Amino acid sequence: TNASGIYRFDAVDLGNYNLSVQAKGFASQSETGVAIQAARTVNIDFSLKVGASAETVTVEAAASQMQLDTSEQTRGSHFETQTIQDLPITGRDSLTLALLVPGVTKSTGNSINQDGTFSFAVNGQRPRGNNFMIDGVENNDISVTGPAFVITNPDAVNEVAIQTADFSSEFGRAGGAVINQVTKSGSNAVHGSAVWVYTGSAFKALDHNDVIAKRVDPPRQVENVPSFSIGGPVVIPHLYDGHGKTFFFGAGQWDRLFGQATAQLRLPDAAGASVLQSLAGTCPNAALYLKALGPLRGGSDPGSSPASIKLDAPTATGTCTGSTRTGMVLTTGLFLRSASFSNLDNNHQIRVDHVASDKQTLSFRWLYDSDIQGPGLNNLPGFDNNFVGRTMNGLFSDTYMISPTLTNEFRFDYGRIGFNFPPTTSDPSLLALANYSGLGVTGLGVPTNIPQFRFANNWEYQDTMTLVRGKHTFRFGADFLRQLARQHPPFNERGSFAYAASTGVSAFSNFLDDFGGASGTLNRQFGSSIYYPNLFRQSYFGQDSWKATSNLTLNIGLRYEYYGAPENAFAVAAFTNYDPVNFAAPRKVPGYKMNFAPSVGFAWNPKGSNWFSHIMGGEKAVWRGGFQTSYDSAFNNLLSNIAGSSPNTLGGTITSPSTGRGFANFSGLFAGIQPTPATAQSPQNNLFLGSFPNP
């Protein structure tokens, strides 16, 4: 507090407070029930009356006053403990409450990612433009949209703070929203919860796929989700009493889902399989498909959408049967493939807070999650994949009051991301098989984007200072993130065969006779399928909140961010413009260093007794506005494209001509795709033109 009448309590824990003001010769005044929320400044103004020091005026904070933020231009919303407990939450993930905020919608074409978190589009921005944090530190997946760590135990979350526009310069890395989950801490009283959630197929109805499969009951599925939370003072009998000083909070959740994974396939029916069996002796590809097909058969009833594929050939020359197969057809139908599926997730949390002195508070928080899912059904059996995810996050924070007008907040955070999508089979013959597609029926082979993984170790350092001078509150600080990562992108290392139809000939008929068809393709990549997108991110900011009048606050700030150049992990990161000499020489790009992000805003509370204040809404209204520039980080899918293309990756594509039936002995041409060194004419369609500006 200072001579200008400006006071500020900075970096306090979330919760409800009682606030009192005393001055010699005046009656003291108190206000109770002051609610403190994350990333939000609450203004409580006092007007002391002359009186005896023993006289006290107590005011209970009105709900309307608590709902009005009269000093910030930020738009957004807060969801506190009671709201999180009372509202139904999709997947028990409190982040999904963001869909209740104006300007937030579920992006078109997205449902739920592998973490169970919706893909949020905020104010028209793409979901990749959102910044997710836990307790104010980094929590972003390095490759795709969404958070890296997902807290699915609502009883472990104290608040979800969502800023959708005009946030201060303290926050960045977002063109959409800044979303911060604040974990719970303990208190002087012991509080806890024990919850058991059960869902199952007994509560479900039949869907269209069940009808196709002629089921009378939905596939059996059972999910049990026990969880607990407990917090209180740290007390060691006869050794230490932490009341008012040291507090703990712990939470755990075990999600056990067992059910059926389903996929709708188009397969030869019993009659179609008999046709293939009659051809298998002279047609190797018919035998290959039958082996992968196993006992599965498509349906032949009207509900299975039966369809026929002509197997005619225009001439007997080059056919595996030595005939034109006139009138022969492959009858097919839909088949609902199902397999036992499980999702086993463990989600744990522990936090310890310690009041070292009247000037210093320390905190440590640890999160751990292990998630194993599978299988994910891709096409025919034997070519599926699992998901194994392990994430953890540890945070140490230190809040210190250097002087009555200067405070410092320091945070150190370690986060590990580990998402792996391995194939389910270890059979070498299946793992070595190329992927077959374009047949008119469901293909075979492990998908070209499996295996795939991404691992990252993040070390983050934050320091923020707050200084009160006159009617100005200055906040300034820095944020440093060191990321060491290893990533396996989609990489067609086993190869792919895409057969196509040609004039008067079906794609499956070309497959039988091993013709490529019109513009069928063979593709394979050689080289390292793993890259290392390491980076050192730097962020600096300064913000001035000026209390110009008792009811008008002006905010001005500047943020600078440098994301580094992780694309330089590749020998050739920049487009060479088909340089005839140096087309394959190492070529790096300079990091983009112009990410200056200014922000200007105001908040005006038109309180007063004049007519203008009255028509503008009076003390119950706040007018706010602002201008802001912010920058998104470049997601690693861009780098994955570089990893899988020339000149960093060798290999190539063979395209069958569009005339006739295309290339004969199509699969035999596959061996001709070799890791041929790049030339000046090699495609260069996934490189940066130069220094890559952040959006």
XYZ file of C-alpha atoms in Angstrom:
695
model
C 0.000 0.000 0.000
C 1.197 3.547 -0.648
C 0.411 7.229 -0.218
C -1.698 7.250 -3.403
C -4.240 4.992 -1.772
C -3.296 2.035 -4.009
C -3.019 -1.368 -2.355
C -2.481 -4.827 -3.745
C -2.260 -8.359 -2.385
C -0.219 -10.248 -4.945
C 0.299 -13.977 -5.588
C -2.129 -15.130 -2.892
C -3.671 -18.587 -2.884
C -7.146 -18.983 -4.349
C -10.041 -18.878 -1.940
C -12.273 -16.566 0.128
C -10.695 -13.836 2.232
C -11.669 -11.253 4.832
C -10.143 -7.830 4.252
C -9.844 -5.013 6.792
C -8.427 -1.466 6.681
C -7.362 0.607 9.670
C -6.089 4.189 10.021
C -5.567 6.390 13.041
C -8.550 8.644 13.694
C -10.880 6.625 11.464
C -13.277 3.781 12.081
C -11.837 0.541 10.759
C -13.678 -1.137 7.918
C -13.872 -4.830 7.008
C -15.169 -6.721 4.015
C -15.860 -10.455 4.196
C -16.184 -13.145 1.555
C -13.728 -11.667 -0.953
C -13.330 -14.379 -3.612
C -9.891 -14.641 -5.241
C -9.655 -16.368 -8.624
C -6.816 -17.240 -10.990
C -5.645 -14.649 -13.555
C -8.150 -12.124 -12.279
C -7.788 -8.900 -10.309
C -10.526 -8.082 -7.786
C -10.982 -4.431 -6.770
C -12.340 -3.735 -3.294
C -12.531 0.016 -2.613
C -12.788 1.444 0.900
C -13.927 4.871 2.059
C -13.069 5.287 5.752
C -15.230 7.440 7.972
C -13.961 9.625 10.814
C -14.560 7.825 14.061
C -13.121 6.074 17.072
C -10.565 3.364 16.404
C -12.719 0.888 18.315
C -15.547 1.365 15.826
C -15.738 -1.191 13.007
C -17.888 -1.206 9.888
C -18.294 -4.695 8.369
C -19.550 -5.186 4.838
C -20.380 -8.548 3.327
C -19.106 -8.705 -0.233
C -22.051 -8.543 -2.603
C -22.297 -11.200 -5.300
C -22.646 -8.520 -7.976
C -19.425 -6.839 -6.838
C -17.522 -10.115 -6.884
C -18.674 -10.851 -10.414
C -17.375 -7.553 -11.776
C -13.705 -7.239 -12.664
C -13.272 -3.482 -12.930
C -9.538 -3.370 -13.720
C -8.874 -5.849 -16.523
C -9.804 -5.812 -20.225
C -9.660 -9.627 -20.428
C -12.626 -11.676 -21.656
C -13.170 -15.182 -20.373
C -14.638 -17.140 -17.494
C -13.776 -18.941 -14.260
C -15.139 -22.260 -13.007
C -14.588 -22.729 -9.302
C -14.655 -25.803 -7.072
C -18.394 -25.833 -6.455
C -19.187 -25.445 -10.165
C -16.790 -28.235 -11.106
C -18.423 -30.514 -8.536
C -22.007 -29.676 -9.520
C -21.910 -29.691 -13.327
C -21.886 -32.907 -15.390
C -18.445 -33.129 -16.988
C -17.662 -35.055 -20.169
C -15.120 -37.773 -19.411
C -14.641 -36.228 -15.928
C -12.301 -33.724 -17.610
C -12.914 -30.238 -16.214
C -11.316 -28.672 -19.304
C -14.483 -29.486 -21.248
C -16.248 -26.765 -19.242
C -14.625 -24.381 -21.724
C -17.513 -25.171 -24.073
C -19.751 -23.129 -21.768
C -17.732 -19.946 -22.406
C -18.940 -17.475 -25.084
C -16.842 -17.686 -28.240
C -15.799 -21.325 -27.657
C -17.071 -24.156 -29.807
C -16.077 -27.680 -30.743
C -14.138 -27.465 -33.980
C -15.732 -28.921 -37.105
C -14.782 -32.523 -37.774
C -13.238 -33.102 -34.328
C -14.805 -35.111 -31.561
C -12.382 -36.281 -28.903
C -8.616 -36.774 -29.114
C -6.741 -39.618 -27.491
C -6.706 -37.813 -24.147
C -10.467 -37.394 -24.013
C -10.287 -33.611 -24.332
C -12.438 -31.781 -26.833
C -10.764 -29.736 -29.554
C -11.724 -26.155 -28.806
C -12.041 -23.487 -31.471
C -11.976 -20.095 -29.752
C -13.186 -16.973 -31.566
C -12.656 -18.703 -34.904
C -9.041 -19.692 -34.237
C -7.831 -23.220 -34.932
C -7.659 -25.570 -31.905
C -3.863 -25.714 -32.189
C -3.826 -22.032 -31.191
C -4.859 -22.651 -27.558
C -2.402 -22.565 -24.665
C -2.985 -25.092 -21.879
C -1.397 -24.661 -18.457
C -1.551 -26.328 -15.046
C -0.823 -24.025 -12.117
C 0.496 -21.442 -14.557
C 3.123 -23.634 -16.278
C 3.429 -25.421 -19.628
C 1.013 -28.277 -20.408
C 0.895 -28.527 -24.212
C 1.294 -31.558 -26.444
C 4.262 -30.886 -28.725
C 2.660 -32.303 -31.866
C -1.137 -32.054 -31.933
C -3.803 -29.936 -30.336
C -4.715 -30.225 -26.689
C -3.087 -30.621 -23.293
C -0.266 -33.051 -22.611
C -1.509 -33.966 -19.143
C -5.248 -34.341 -18.515
C -6.573 -34.262 -14.945
C -9.664 -36.482 -15.058
C -10.370 -36.351 -11.318
C -12.587 -33.265 -10.833
C -12.047 -33.366 -7.064
C -8.356 -32.569 -7.649
C -9.069 -29.283 -9.469
C -9.656 -26.062 -7.568
C -10.450 -23.850 -10.548
C -10.399 -23.660 -14.339
C -9.562 -20.168 -15.595
C -10.218 -19.477 -19.279
C -9.078 -16.292 -21.031
C -10.457 -16.004 -24.550
C -9.356 -12.517 -25.643
C -7.329 -9.452 -24.669
C -5.320 -11.222 -21.970
C -2.365 -9.350 -20.504
C 1.204 -9.556 -21.781
C 1.963 -11.997 -18.979
C 0.282 -14.699 -21.071
C 1.244 -15.741 -24.591
C 1.734 -18.663 -26.971
C -1.902 -18.448 -28.011
C -4.010 -17.070 -30.815
C -7.076 -18.662 -29.254
C -7.507 -19.117 -25.501
C -5.259 -19.398 -22.468
C -6.660 -22.176 -20.272
C -5.220 -22.720 -16.790
C -6.177 -25.494 -14.369
C -5.338 -24.768 -10.750
C -4.843 -27.810 -8.530
C -6.217 -28.024 -5.016
C -4.160 -27.522 -1.890
C -4.751 -28.524 1.708
C -5.986 -26.353 4.573
C -6.102 -26.418 8.368
C -9.072 -28.794 8.309
C -8.960 -32.308 6.885
C -11.242 -32.646 3.874
C -11.569 -35.495 1.430
C -13.779 -37.333 -1.020
C -14.310 -40.879 -2.213
C -16.097 -41.484 -5.501
C -16.965 -44.552 -7.564
C -18.347 -43.997 -11.063
C -19.813 -46.904 -13.022
C -21.042 -46.938 -16.601
C -21.799 -49.919 -18.762
C -23.603 -51.390 -21.738
C -26.632 -52.082 -19.546
C -27.489 -48.388 -19.955
C -26.938 -48.260 -23.726
C -29.204 -48.754 -26.721
C -28.556 -50.494 -30.036
C -27.028 -48.392 -32.789
C -26.937 -48.892 -36.565
C -23.779 -51.001 -36.450
C -25.387 -53.328 -33.928
C -28.341 -53.773 -36.276
C -25.977 -54.698 -39.140
C -24.348 -57.272 -36.867
C -27.819 -58.643 -35.927
C -27.217 -58.033 -32.248
C -30.076 -58.042 -29.787
C -27.943 -56.340 -27.103
C -25.114 -53.803 -27.403
C -21.558 -55.153 -27.074
C -20.702 -55.679 -23.425
C -18.789 -52.752 -21.955
C -18.035 -52.003 -18.315
C -16.204 -48.994 -16.892
C -15.339 -48.526 -13.223
C -13.705 -45.282 -12.107
C -12.858 -45.179 -8.383
C -11.178 -41.990 -7.159
C -10.325 -40.174 -3.959
C -8.945 -36.894 -2.682
C -7.732 -35.803 0.736
C -6.089 -32.675 2.078
C -5.213 -31.104 5.405
C -2.372 -29.950 7.629
C 0.863 -31.919 7.827
C 0.972 -33.304 11.355
C 3.593 -35.730 12.647
C 2.641 -36.677 16.213
C 5.176 -35.532 18.802
C 7.413 -34.151 16.041
C 5.675 -31.502 13.934
C 2.379 -29.625 13.913
C 1.759 -27.999 10.527
C -1.491 -26.194 11.368
C -1.339 -22.760 9.780
C 2.028 -23.582 8.227
C 2.337 -26.789 6.163
C -0.451 -28.418 4.187
C -0.813 -31.464 1.946
C -3.233 -32.579 -0.734
C -3.368 -35.919 -2.527
C -5.658 -37.414 -5.159
C -5.841 -40.563 -7.228
C -8.040 -42.137 -9.865
C -8.069 -45.546 -11.529
C -10.113 -45.788 -14.721
C -10.812 -49.364 -15.834
C -12.738 -49.700 -19.099
C -13.337 -53.111 -20.675
C -15.452 -53.508 -23.760
C -15.441 -54.017 -27.489
C -13.691 -52.041 -30.211
C -15.629 -52.113 -33.465
C -14.889 -51.255 -37.083
C -17.117 -51.583 -40.134
C -15.390 -53.421 -42.987
C -16.402 -54.391 -46.508
C -15.355 -57.998 -47.107
C -16.051 -60.871 -49.496
C -19.083 -62.830 -48.321
C -19.144 -66.646 -48.226
C -19.746 -66.893 -51.977
C -17.060 -64.298 -52.705
C -14.549 -66.144 -50.512
C -15.290 -69.339 -52.468
C -14.470 -67.498 -55.684
C -11.134 -66.374 -54.229
C -10.376 -69.903 -53.073
C -10.956 -71.154 -56.613
C -8.420 -68.575 -57.863
C -5.824 -68.927 -55.086
C -3.953 -71.776 -56.787
C -2.897 -69.633 -59.756
C -3.343 -66.098 -58.368
C -0.840 -65.314 -55.563
C -2.633 -62.110 -54.607
C -5.911 -64.021 -54.110
C -4.061 -66.373 -51.758
C -2.495 -63.390 -49.952
C -5.863 -61.766 -49.387
C -7.477 -65.013 -48.205
C -4.675 -65.532 -45.690
C -5.201 -62.042 -44.238
C -8.987 -62.439 -44.375
C -9.001 -65.583 -42.270
C -12.503 -66.700 -41.216
C -14.084 -63.241 -41.575
C -16.892 -62.921 -44.127
C -19.081 -60.036 -45.223
C -22.828 -60.283 -44.848
C -25.090 -61.176 -47.746
C -28.468 -59.973 -46.423
C -29.948 -56.601 -47.491
C -28.923 -54.974 -44.183
C -25.265 -55.622 -45.031
C -25.398 -53.475 -48.197
C -24.262 -56.275 -50.539
C -22.290 -55.275 -53.629
C -20.498 -57.113 -56.423
C -17.086 -56.450 -57.924
C -16.545 -57.590 -61.505
C -13.453 -59.734 -62.012
C -13.529 -59.655 -65.847
C -10.338 -58.981 -67.763
C -10.333 -57.454 -71.288
C -7.985 -60.158 -72.515
C -6.525 -63.389 -71.201
C -3.009 -62.098 -71.785
C -1.280 -61.406 -68.494
C -4.040 -62.747 -66.267
C -3.184 -65.117 -63.443
C -5.870 -67.541 -64.614
C -5.008 -67.441 -68.312
C -8.626 -66.498 -69.061
C -10.839 -63.403 -69.211
C -12.962 -64.592 -66.236
C -16.049 -63.432 -68.114
C -19.036 -63.009 -65.815
C -17.069 -63.825 -62.669
C -17.849 -61.499 -59.746
C -16.662 -61.066 -56.179
C -19.710 -60.647 -53.938
C -19.134 -58.519 -50.844
C -21.006 -57.188 -47.829
C -20.460 -55.173 -44.707
C -18.981 -56.845 -41.657
C -18.816 -55.361 -38.158
C -15.469 -56.398 -36.793
C -15.131 -56.401 -33.012
C -12.326 -57.184 -30.588
C -11.890 -56.997 -26.843
C -10.816 -53.483 -25.914
C -9.427 -52.081 -22.689
C -8.461 -48.637 -21.453
C -6.460 -48.695 -18.224
C -5.640 -45.262 -16.847
C -4.003 -44.265 -13.546
C -4.080 -40.570 -12.614
C -2.290 -39.401 -9.444
C -1.579 -36.049 -7.809
C 0.202 -34.801 -4.689
C 0.836 -31.270 -3.459
C 2.575 -29.758 -0.417
C 2.355 -26.066 0.533
C 4.524 -24.475 3.209
C 4.324 -20.998 4.718
C 7.991 -20.353 5.464
C 7.337 -16.890 6.944
C 5.061 -13.888 6.662
C 7.004 -13.031 3.527
C 7.546 -16.391 1.832
C 5.385 -19.293 0.682
C 6.725 -22.483 -0.938
C 4.828 -25.117 -2.901
C 5.579 -28.470 -4.547
C 3.165 -30.356 -6.816
C 3.548 -33.671 -8.684
C 1.257 -35.195 -11.346
C 1.529 -38.660 -12.911
C -0.623 -40.427 -15.478
C -0.317 -43.824 -17.141
C -2.741 -44.756 -19.906
C -2.753 -48.015 -21.910
C -5.392 -48.500 -24.608
C -5.973 -51.037 -27.290
C -6.407 -52.313 -29.743
C -7.224 -49.658 -32.302
C -8.794 -51.522 -35.228
C -7.301 -50.506 -38.559
C -8.355 -53.008 -41.245
C -8.047 -56.806 -41.221
C -6.899 -58.644 -38.056
C -3.192 -58.615 -37.322
C -2.648 -55.033 -38.456
C -3.926 -53.073 -35.440
C -2.139 -50.794 -32.987
C -2.183 -49.949 -29.295
C -1.684 -46.686 -27.415
C 0.674 -46.279 -24.455
C 0.816 -42.871 -22.818
C 2.797 -41.787 -19.765
C 2.939 -38.158 -18.701
C 4.211 -36.483 -15.567
C 4.646 -32.960 -14.303
C 6.475 -31.604 -11.262
C 6.280 -27.980 -10.109
C 8.173 -26.031 -7.453
C 7.091 -22.461 -6.734
C 8.370 -19.786 -4.371
C 6.471 -16.566 -3.629
C 8.458 -13.937 -1.737
C 7.526 -10.441 -0.567
C 10.738 -8.467 -0.973
C 9.180 -5.255 0.374
C 5.653 -3.927 0.980
C 5.570 -2.793 -2.668
C 7.636 -5.512 -4.384
C 6.915 -9.241 -4.677
C 8.548 -12.049 -6.647
C 7.104 -15.332 -7.950
C 9.487 -18.071 -9.083
C 8.442 -21.375 -10.661
C 10.448 -24.358 -11.850
C 8.594 -27.035 -13.759
C 9.604 -30.399 -15.197
C 7.207 -32.114 -17.581
C 7.536 -35.347 -19.519
C 5.364 -36.358 -22.440
C 5.364 -39.932 -23.750
C 2.809 -41.009 -26.370
C 3.473 -44.253 -28.245
C 1.369 -46.020 -30.912
C 2.996 -49.444 -31.460
C 1.577 -52.238 -33.663
C -0.188 -54.981 -31.751
C 1.587 -57.826 -33.527
C 5.199 -58.898 -33.207
C 4.941 -61.329 -36.133
C 7.849 -60.386 -38.466
C 5.923 -61.502 -41.539
C 3.050 -59.147 -40.747
C 5.288 -56.240 -39.741
C 7.257 -56.515 -42.991
C 4.164 -56.601 -45.213
C 3.415 -53.508 -47.257
C 0.054 -51.798 -46.924
C -2.484 -52.711 -49.657
C -5.332 -50.331 -50.462
C -7.710 -49.267 -53.238
C -9.093 -52.770 -53.743
C -12.810 -52.037 -53.412
C -12.800 -54.102 -50.222
C -11.026 -53.487 -46.922
C -7.258 -53.601 -47.399
C -4.507 -55.269 -45.429
C -1.176 -54.429 -43.886
C -0.133 -52.248 -40.959
C -1.068 -48.619 -41.708
C 1.752 -46.477 -43.042
C 1.583 -44.165 -39.993
C 2.272 -46.994 -37.509
C 4.485 -47.204 -35.483
C 4.456 -43.633 -34.271
C 5.587 -41.961 -31.049
C 6.630 -38.683 -29.458
C 8.589 -38.146 -26.250
C 9.582 -34.819 -24.758
C 11.313 -33.650 -21.609
C 10.534 -30.030 -20.748
C 12.370 -27.887 -18.194
C 10.689 -24.547 -17.573
C 11.817 -21.584 -15.467
C 9.494 -18.652 -14.722
C 10.104 -15.523 -12.703
C 7.588 -12.687 -12.313
C 7.908 -9.521 -10.216
C 5.203 -7.059 -9.184
C 6.015 -3.482 -8.248
C 3.544 -0.844 -6.990
C 4.521 2.780 -7.659
C 1.998 5.566 -7.215
C -1.105 4.657 -9.206
C 0.848 2.138 -11.325
C 1.207 -1.592 -10.803
C 4.043 -3.016 -12.879
C 4.384 -6.729 -13.599
C 7.392 -7.978 -15.520
C 9.137 -11.282 -15.922
C 10.641 -14.009 -18.064
C 9.844 -17.597 -19.013
C 12.430 -20.066 -20.327
C 11.587 -23.521 -21.688
C 14.187 -26.116 -22.664
C 12.699 -29.017 -24.641
C 14.556 -32.225 -25.477
C 12.369 -34.400 -27.673
C 12.368 -37.515 -29.837
C 9.630 -38.144 -32.377
C 8.685 -40.885 -34.844
C 6.324 -39.295 -37.377
C 4.134 -41.100 -39.917
C 6.804 -42.731 -42.079
C 6.108 -45.184 -44.890
C 9.087 -47.430 -44.154
C 7.417 -50.743 -45.125
C 5.891 -49.372 -48.308
C 2.400 -49.168 -49.741
C 0.624 -50.594 -52.807
C -2.387 -48.623 -54.026
C -4.105 -50.477 -56.876
C -6.558 -48.626 -59.110
C -9.282 -49.422 -61.596
C -8.746 -48.981 -65.327
C -11.105 -48.738 -68.274
C -13.594 -51.601 -67.946
C -11.529 -53.367 -65.260
C -12.097 -53.183 -61.483
C -9.302 -52.412 -59.072
C -9.636 -55.867 -57.486
C -9.310 -57.539 -60.877
C -6.100 -55.557 -61.464
C -4.947 -56.639 -57.996
C -5.562 -60.300 -58.854
C -3.487 -60.020 -62.015
C -0.979 -57.613 -60.423
C -1.627 -54.709 -62.786
C -1.290 -51.222 -61.296
C -4.397 -49.817 -62.959
C -4.784 -46.219 -64.044
C -2.444 -44.128 -61.850
C -1.986 -46.759 -59.153
C 1.016 -46.045 -56.942
C 3.869 -47.785 -55.163
C 5.573 -45.824 -52.414
C 8.361 -46.359 -49.911
C 10.633 -44.189 -47.770
C 14.199 -44.784 -46.676
C 16.287 -43.054 -44.079
C 15.910 -42.191 -40.413
C 12.291 -42.254 -39.291
C 13.128 -40.519 -35.997
C 13.994 -36.858 -35.497
C 14.792 -34.658 -32.493
C 12.764 -31.404 -32.331
C 14.741 -29.804 -29.505
C 14.220 -26.131 -28.736
C 14.920 -23.339 -26.273
C 11.948 -20.998 -25.949
C 12.350 -17.557 -24.415
C 9.562 -15.198 -23.344
C 9.790 -11.763 -21.738
C 6.995 -9.400 -20.762
C 6.260 -6.097 -19.070
C 2.821 -4.805 -18.053
C 1.641 -1.549 -16.502
C -1.785 -1.322 -14.866
C -2.501 2.377 -14.306
C -5.353 3.367 -12.037
C -6.012 6.590 -13.925
C -9.125 7.347 -11.846
C -11.061 5.486 -9.195
C -13.191 3.876 -11.894
C -10.884 3.778 -14.951
C -7.902 1.445 -15.341
C -5.574 1.556 -18.338
C -3.364 -1.441 -19.138
C -0.430 -1.410 -21.516
C 2.100 -4.160 -22.047
C 4.621 -5.736 -24.374
C 5.591 -9.383 -24.718
C 8.450 -10.862 -26.696
C 8.751 -14.555 -27.577
C 11.466 -16.469 -29.376
C 10.652 -20.091 -30.175
C 13.994 -21.085 -31.644
C 14.330 -23.106 -34.837
C 13.696 -26.818 -34.069
C 13.443 -27.432 -37.823
C 17.229 -27.196 -37.930
C 17.337 -30.708 -36.509
C 17.249 -31.725 -40.195
C 20.247 -31.474 -42.491
C 18.121 -29.653 -45.053
C 15.467 -27.478 -43.445
C 15.237 -24.705 -46.030
C 14.083 -24.871 -49.642
C 17.106 -24.954 -51.955
C 15.197 -23.655 -54.986
C 16.555 -26.665 -56.894
C 20.092 -25.354 -56.625
C 21.990 -27.321 -59.315
C 25.108 -27.614 -57.125
C 24.071 -27.430 -53.464
C 20.663 -29.122 -53.718
C 21.490 -31.632 -50.955
C 23.976 -29.595 -48.899
C 23.030 -28.828 -45.283
C 20.764 -25.799 -45.307
C 19.480 -24.266 -42.093
C 17.011 -21.486 -41.424
C 17.421 -18.625 -38.958
C 14.960 -18.546 -36.101
C 12.236 -15.923 -36.421
C 13.038 -13.118 -33.961
C 10.270 -10.577 -34.541
C 7.593 -11.917 -32.198
C 6.835 -8.616 -30.455
C 3.335 -8.665 -29.019
C 1.906 -5.355 -27.736
C -1.327 -5.145 -25.778
C -3.403 -2.114 -24.804
C -6.662 -2.206 -22.868
C -9.009 -0.374 -20.549
C -11.693 -1.179 -17.995
C -14.209 1.513 -17.052
C -16.785 1.195 -14.300
C -19.194 4.135 -14.887
C -20.092 4.613 -11.236
C -21.327 8.017 -10.167
C -24.494 10.006 -9.641
C -24.576 12.000 -12.905
C -26.875 11.222 -15.822
C -24.086 9.970 -18.097
C -22.951 7.333 -15.594
C -26.556 6.270 -15.181
C -27.223 5.679 -18.897
C -23.867 3.848 -19.238
C -24.901 1.278 -16.643
C -23.654 2.753 -13.397
C -21.554 0.866 -10.875
C -23.113 -2.455 -11.932
C -21.552 -2.265 -15.437
C -18.018 -2.465 -16.795
C -16.969 -1.272 -20.239
C -13.783 -2.898 -21.460
C -11.854 -2.975 -24.689
C -8.402 -3.548 -26.025
C -6.008 -4.451 -28.777
C -3.647 -7.378 -28.599
C -1.125 -9.219 -30.730
C -0.171 -12.765 -29.764
C 1.761 -15.575 -31.446
C 1.140 -19.291 -31.804
C 3.976 -21.776 -31.550
C 4.730 -23.922 -34.599
C 3.437 -27.442 -33.982
C 5.611 -30.425 -34.826
C 3.412 -31.781 -37.612
C 5.233 -29.302 -39.850
C 8.527 -30.912 -38.867
C 7.090 -34.398 -39.345
C 6.346 -33.441 -42.956
C 10.000 -32.453 -43.418
C 11.144 -35.726 -41.820
C 9.113 -37.729 -44.326
C 10.088 -36.018 -47.571
C 13.057 -35.430 -49.849
C 15.876 -34.554 -49.501
C 15.922 -35.569 -45.815
C 14.212 -38.841 -46.699
C 15.126 -40.932 -49.716
C 12.891 -43.243 -51.680
C 10.132 -42.486 -54.058
C 6.886 -43.279 -55.794
C 6.159 -45.344 -58.888
C 2.933 -44.335 -60.617
C 1.237 -46.681 -63.018
C 0.351 -45.141 -66.418
C -3.263 -44.204 -67.058
C -3.449 -46.140 -70.330
C -4.564 -49.757 -70.534
C -4.297 -51.676 -67.280
C -1.186 -49.782 -66.241
C 2.060 -51.497 -65.254
C 2.119 -55.300 -65.335
C 3.905 -57.168 -62.515
C 3.137 -54.101 -60.423
C 4.301 -55.498 -57.069
C 7.536 -56.672 -58.701
C 8.408 -53.044 -59.429
C 8.446 -52.287 -55.708
C 12.006 -53.538 -55.335
C 13.051 -50.850 -57.795
C 12.337 -48.147 -55.219
C 15.736 -47.686 -53.647
C 17.332 -44.995 -51.452
C 18.639 -43.217 -54.508
C 20.563 -40.037 -53.635
C 18.633 -36.861 -54.310
C 19.238 -34.861 -57.449
C 18.617 -31.230 -58.301
C 15.281 -32.320 -59.780
C 14.088 -34.279 -56.709
C 10.806 -33.002 -55.226
C 11.190 -30.468 -52.439
C 7.635 -29.878 -51.326
C 7.969 -29.951 -47.498
C 10.702 -27.457 -46.660
C 10.614 -23.945 -45.211
C 11.168 -21.056 -47.585
C 13.336 -19.395 -44.957
C 12.926 -18.056 -41.462
C 9.512 -19.356 -40.403
C 7.305 -16.643 -38.864
C 4.989 -17.768 -36.101
C 1.309 -17.215 -36.894
